[in-house]
PDB file of C-alpha atoms in Angstrom:
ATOM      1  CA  UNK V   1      22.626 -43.544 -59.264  1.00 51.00           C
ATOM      2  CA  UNK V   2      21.645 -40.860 -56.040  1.00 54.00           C
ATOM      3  CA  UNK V   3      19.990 -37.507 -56.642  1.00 53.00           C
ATOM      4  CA  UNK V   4      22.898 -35.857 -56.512  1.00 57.00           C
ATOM      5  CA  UNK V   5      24.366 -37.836 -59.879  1.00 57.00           C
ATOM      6  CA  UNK V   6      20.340 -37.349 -61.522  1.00 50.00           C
ATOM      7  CA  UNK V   7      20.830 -33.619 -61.073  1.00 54.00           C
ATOM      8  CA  UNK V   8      24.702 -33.487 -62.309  1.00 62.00           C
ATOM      9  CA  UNK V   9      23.896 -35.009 -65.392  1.00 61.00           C
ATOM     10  CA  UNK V  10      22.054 -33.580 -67.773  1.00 67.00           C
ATOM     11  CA  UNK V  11      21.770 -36.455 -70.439  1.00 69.00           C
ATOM     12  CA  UNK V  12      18.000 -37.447 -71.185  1.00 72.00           C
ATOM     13  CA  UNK V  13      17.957 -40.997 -69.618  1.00 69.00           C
ATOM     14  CA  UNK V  14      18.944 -38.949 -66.156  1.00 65.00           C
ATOM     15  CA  UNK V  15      16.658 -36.305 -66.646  1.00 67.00           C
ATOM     16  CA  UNK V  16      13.666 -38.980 -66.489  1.00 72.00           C
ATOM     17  CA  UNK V  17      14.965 -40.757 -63.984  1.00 70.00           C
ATOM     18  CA  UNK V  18      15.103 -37.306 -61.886  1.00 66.00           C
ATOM     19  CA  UNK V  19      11.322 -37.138 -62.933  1.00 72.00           C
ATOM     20  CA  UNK V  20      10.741 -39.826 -61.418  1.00 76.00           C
ATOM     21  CA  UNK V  21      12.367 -39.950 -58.433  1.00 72.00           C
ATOM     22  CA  UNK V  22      11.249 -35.758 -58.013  1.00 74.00           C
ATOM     23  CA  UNK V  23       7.981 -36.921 -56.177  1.00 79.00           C
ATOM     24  CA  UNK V  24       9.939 -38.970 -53.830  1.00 81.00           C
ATOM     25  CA  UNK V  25      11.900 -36.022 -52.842  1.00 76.00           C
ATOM     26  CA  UNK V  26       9.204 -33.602 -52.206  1.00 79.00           C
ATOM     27  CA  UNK V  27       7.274 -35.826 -50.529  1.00 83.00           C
ATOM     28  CA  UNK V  28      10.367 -36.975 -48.219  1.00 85.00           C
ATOM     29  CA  UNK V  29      10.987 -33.011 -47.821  1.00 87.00           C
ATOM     30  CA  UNK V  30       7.644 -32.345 -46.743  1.00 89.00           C
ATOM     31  CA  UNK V  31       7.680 -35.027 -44.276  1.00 89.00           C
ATOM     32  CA  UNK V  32      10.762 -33.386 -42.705  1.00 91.00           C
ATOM     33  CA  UNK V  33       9.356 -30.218 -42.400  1.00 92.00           C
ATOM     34  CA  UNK V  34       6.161 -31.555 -40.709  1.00 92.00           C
ATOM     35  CA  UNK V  35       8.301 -33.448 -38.303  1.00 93.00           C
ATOM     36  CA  UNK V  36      10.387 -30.143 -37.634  1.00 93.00           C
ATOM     37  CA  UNK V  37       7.113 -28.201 -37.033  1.00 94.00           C
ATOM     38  CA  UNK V  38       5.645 -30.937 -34.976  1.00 94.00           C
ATOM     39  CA  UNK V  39       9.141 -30.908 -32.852  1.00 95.00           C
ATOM     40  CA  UNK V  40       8.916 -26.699 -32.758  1.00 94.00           C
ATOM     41  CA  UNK V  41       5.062 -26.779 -31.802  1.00 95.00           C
ATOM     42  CA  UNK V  42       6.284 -29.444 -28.443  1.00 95.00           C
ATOM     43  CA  UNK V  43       8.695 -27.278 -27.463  1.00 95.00           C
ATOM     44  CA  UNK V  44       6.928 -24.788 -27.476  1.00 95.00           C
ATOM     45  CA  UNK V  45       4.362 -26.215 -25.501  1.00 95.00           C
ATOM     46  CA  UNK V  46       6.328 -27.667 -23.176  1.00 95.00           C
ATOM     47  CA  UNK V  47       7.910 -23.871 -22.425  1.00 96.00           C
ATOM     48  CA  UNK V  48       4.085 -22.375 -22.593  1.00 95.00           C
ATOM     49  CA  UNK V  49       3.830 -24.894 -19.661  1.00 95.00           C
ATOM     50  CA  UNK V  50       6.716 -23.941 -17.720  1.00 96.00           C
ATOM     51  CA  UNK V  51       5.972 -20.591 -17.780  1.00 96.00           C
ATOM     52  CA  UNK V  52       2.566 -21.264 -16.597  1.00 96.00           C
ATOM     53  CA  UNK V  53       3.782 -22.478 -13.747  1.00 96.00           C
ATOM     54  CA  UNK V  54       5.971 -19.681 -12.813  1.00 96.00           C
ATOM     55  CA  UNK V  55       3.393 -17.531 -12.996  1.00 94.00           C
ATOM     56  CA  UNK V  56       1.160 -19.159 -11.124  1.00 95.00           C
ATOM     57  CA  UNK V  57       3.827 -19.739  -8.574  1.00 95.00           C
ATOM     58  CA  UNK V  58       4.840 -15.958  -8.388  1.00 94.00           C
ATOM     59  CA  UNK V  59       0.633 -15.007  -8.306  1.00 93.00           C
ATOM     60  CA  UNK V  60       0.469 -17.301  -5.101  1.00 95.00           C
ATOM     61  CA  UNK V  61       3.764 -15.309  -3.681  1.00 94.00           C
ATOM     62  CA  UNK V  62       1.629 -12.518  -4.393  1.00 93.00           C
ATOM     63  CA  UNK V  63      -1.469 -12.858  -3.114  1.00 94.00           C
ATOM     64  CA  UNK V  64       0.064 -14.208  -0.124  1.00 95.00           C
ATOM     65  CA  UNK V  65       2.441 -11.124   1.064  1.00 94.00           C
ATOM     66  CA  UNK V  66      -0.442  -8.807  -0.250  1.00 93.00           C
ATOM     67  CA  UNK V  67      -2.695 -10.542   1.895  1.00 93.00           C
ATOM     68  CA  UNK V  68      -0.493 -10.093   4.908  1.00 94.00           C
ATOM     69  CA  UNK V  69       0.922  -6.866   4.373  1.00 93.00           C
ATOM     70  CA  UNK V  70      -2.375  -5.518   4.211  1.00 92.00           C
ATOM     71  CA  UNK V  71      -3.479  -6.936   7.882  1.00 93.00           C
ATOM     72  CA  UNK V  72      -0.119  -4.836   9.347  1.00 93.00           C
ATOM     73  CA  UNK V  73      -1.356  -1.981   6.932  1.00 92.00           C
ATOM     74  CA  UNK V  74      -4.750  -2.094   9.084  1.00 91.00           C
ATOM     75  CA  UNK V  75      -3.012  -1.812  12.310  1.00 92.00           C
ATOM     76  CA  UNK V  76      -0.552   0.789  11.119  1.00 91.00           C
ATOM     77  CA  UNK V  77      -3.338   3.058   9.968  1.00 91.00           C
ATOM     78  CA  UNK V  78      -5.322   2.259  13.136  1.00 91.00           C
ATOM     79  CA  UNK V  79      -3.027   3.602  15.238  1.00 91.00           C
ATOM     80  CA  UNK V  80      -1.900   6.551  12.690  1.00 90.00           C
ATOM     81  CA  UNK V  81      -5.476   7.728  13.121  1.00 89.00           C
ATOM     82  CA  UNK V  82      -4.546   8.881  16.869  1.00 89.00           C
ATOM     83  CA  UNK V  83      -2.528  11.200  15.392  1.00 89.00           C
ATOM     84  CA  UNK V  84      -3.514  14.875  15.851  1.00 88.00           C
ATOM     85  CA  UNK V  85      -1.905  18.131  16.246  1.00 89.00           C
ATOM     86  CA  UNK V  86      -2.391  21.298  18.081  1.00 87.00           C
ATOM     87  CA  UNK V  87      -4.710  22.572  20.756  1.00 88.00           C
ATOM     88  CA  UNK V  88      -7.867  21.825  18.377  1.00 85.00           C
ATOM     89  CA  UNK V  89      -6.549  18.221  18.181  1.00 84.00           C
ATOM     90  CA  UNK V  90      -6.662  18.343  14.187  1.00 85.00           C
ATOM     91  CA  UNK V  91      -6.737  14.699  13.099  1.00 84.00           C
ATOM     92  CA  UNK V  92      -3.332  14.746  10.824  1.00 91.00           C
ATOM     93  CA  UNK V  93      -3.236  10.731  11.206  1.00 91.00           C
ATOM     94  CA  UNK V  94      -6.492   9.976   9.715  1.00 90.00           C
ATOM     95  CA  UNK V  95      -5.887  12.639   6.751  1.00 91.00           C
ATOM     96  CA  UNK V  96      -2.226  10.941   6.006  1.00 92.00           C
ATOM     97  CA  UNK V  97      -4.269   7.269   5.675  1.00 92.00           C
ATOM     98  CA  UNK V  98      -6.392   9.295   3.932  1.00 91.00           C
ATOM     99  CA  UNK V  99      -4.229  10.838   0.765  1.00 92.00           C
ATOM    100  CA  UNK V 100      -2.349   7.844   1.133  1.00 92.00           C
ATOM    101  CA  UNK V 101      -5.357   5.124   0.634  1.00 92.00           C
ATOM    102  CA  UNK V 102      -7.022   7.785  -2.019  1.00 92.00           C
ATOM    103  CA  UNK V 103      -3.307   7.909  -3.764  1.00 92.00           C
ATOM    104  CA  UNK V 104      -2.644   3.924  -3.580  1.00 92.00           C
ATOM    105  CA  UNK V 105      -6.700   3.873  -5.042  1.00 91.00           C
ATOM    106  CA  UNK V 106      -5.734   5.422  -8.131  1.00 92.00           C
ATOM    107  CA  UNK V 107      -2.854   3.137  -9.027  1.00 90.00           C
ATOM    108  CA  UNK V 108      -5.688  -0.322  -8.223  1.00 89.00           C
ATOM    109  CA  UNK V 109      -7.318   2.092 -11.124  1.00 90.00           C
ATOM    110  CA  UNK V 110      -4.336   2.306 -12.974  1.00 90.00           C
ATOM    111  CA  UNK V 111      -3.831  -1.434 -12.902  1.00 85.00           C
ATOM    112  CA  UNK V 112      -0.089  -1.723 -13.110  1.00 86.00           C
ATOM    113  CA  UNK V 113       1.869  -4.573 -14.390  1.00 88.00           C
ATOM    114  CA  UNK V 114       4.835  -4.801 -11.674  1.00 90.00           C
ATOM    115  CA  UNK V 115       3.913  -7.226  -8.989  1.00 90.00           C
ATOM    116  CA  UNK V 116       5.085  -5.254  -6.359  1.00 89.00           C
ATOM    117  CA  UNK V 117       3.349  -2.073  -7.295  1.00 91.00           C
ATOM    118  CA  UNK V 118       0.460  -4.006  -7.585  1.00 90.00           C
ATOM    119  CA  UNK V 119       0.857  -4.670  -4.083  1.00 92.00           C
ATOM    120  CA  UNK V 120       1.806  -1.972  -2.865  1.00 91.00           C
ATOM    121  CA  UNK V 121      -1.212  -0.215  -4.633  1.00 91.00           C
ATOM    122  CA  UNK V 122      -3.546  -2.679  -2.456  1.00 90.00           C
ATOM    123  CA  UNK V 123      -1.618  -2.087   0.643  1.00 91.00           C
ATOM    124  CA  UNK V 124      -2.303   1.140   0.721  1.00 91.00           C
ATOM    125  CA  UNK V 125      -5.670   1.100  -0.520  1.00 90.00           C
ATOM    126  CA  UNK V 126      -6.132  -1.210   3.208  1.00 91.00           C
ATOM    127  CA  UNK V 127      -5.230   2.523   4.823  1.00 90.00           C
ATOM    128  CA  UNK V 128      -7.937   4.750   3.231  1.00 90.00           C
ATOM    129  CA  UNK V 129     -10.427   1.392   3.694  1.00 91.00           C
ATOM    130  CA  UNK V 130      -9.583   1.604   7.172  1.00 91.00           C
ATOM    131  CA  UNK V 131      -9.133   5.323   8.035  1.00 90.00           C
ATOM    132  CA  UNK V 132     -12.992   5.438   6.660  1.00 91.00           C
ATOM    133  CA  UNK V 133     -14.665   2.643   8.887  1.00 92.00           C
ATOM    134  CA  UNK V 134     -12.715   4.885  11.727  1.00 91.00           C
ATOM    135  CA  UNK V 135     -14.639   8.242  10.295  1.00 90.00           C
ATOM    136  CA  UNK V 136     -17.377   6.685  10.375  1.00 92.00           C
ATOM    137  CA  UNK V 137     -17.663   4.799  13.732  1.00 92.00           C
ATOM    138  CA  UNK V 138     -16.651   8.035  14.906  1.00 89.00           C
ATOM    139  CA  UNK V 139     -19.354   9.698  13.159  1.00 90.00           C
ATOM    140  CA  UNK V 140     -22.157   7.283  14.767  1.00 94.00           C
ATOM    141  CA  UNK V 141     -20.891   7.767  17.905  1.00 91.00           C
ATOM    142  CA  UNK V 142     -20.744  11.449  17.708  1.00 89.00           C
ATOM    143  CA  UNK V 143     -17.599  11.960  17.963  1.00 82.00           C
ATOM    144  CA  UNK V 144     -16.882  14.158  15.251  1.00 74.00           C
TER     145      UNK V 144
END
């Protein structure tokens, strides 16, 4: 007689053969539902994985256009530092790199999540760096 037929009938001789056969159920049930979790915990895994690769492709991406947007960033605020103004020769260049590196500063504080703000952010943190070993060779040299 199956489990099914135990549980349909209610006469005593099927009730104690359901008792009996009860721990051979749960124990068959919980067996299942350890397999299942094993099965959900793999996947899982195996997706924690993937992921981890993706990211650590995209950081490479990353670091790697950062990393060369930041050498044309140098150049570009090397020769934006030539630019002045007027008869006094005010240096407008050098104070664009600056409230450009001193705004891109702030967001490196600010530590955003978007990839290419993040970037960005460093980018133009490359113009104030730059724009200030300019002041300052300037500055030794008398210059200024």
């Amino acid at each position: 007689m199956s489990i099914h037929q135990l549980a349909a009938d209610s006469s005593p001789g099927a009730m104690a053969a359901l008792d009996q056969a009860l721990p051979e159920v749960v124990d068959l049930e919980n067996r299942l539902q350890a397999q299942n979790f094993a099965h959900k915990c793999l996947r899982e895994t195996e997706e924690d994985a993937r992921r981890q690769v993706e990211e650590a492709r995209l950081d490479r991406i990353e670091h790697i256009a950062t990393e060369t947007l930041e050498v044309f960033s140098s150049i570009g605020a090397g020769a934006l530092s030539c630019w002045t103004v007027g008869p006094k020769q005010v240096p407008v260049g050098g104070l664009v790199n600056g409230l450009l590196g001193t705004g891109a500063k702030i967001g490196c504080l600010l530590n955003p999540n978007q990839r290419a703000l993040r970037s960005a952010c460093r980018v133009g943190k490359s113009m104030l760096q730059t724009q200030l070993g300019i002041t300052t060779r300037r500055i030794v040299r008398g210059e200024l």
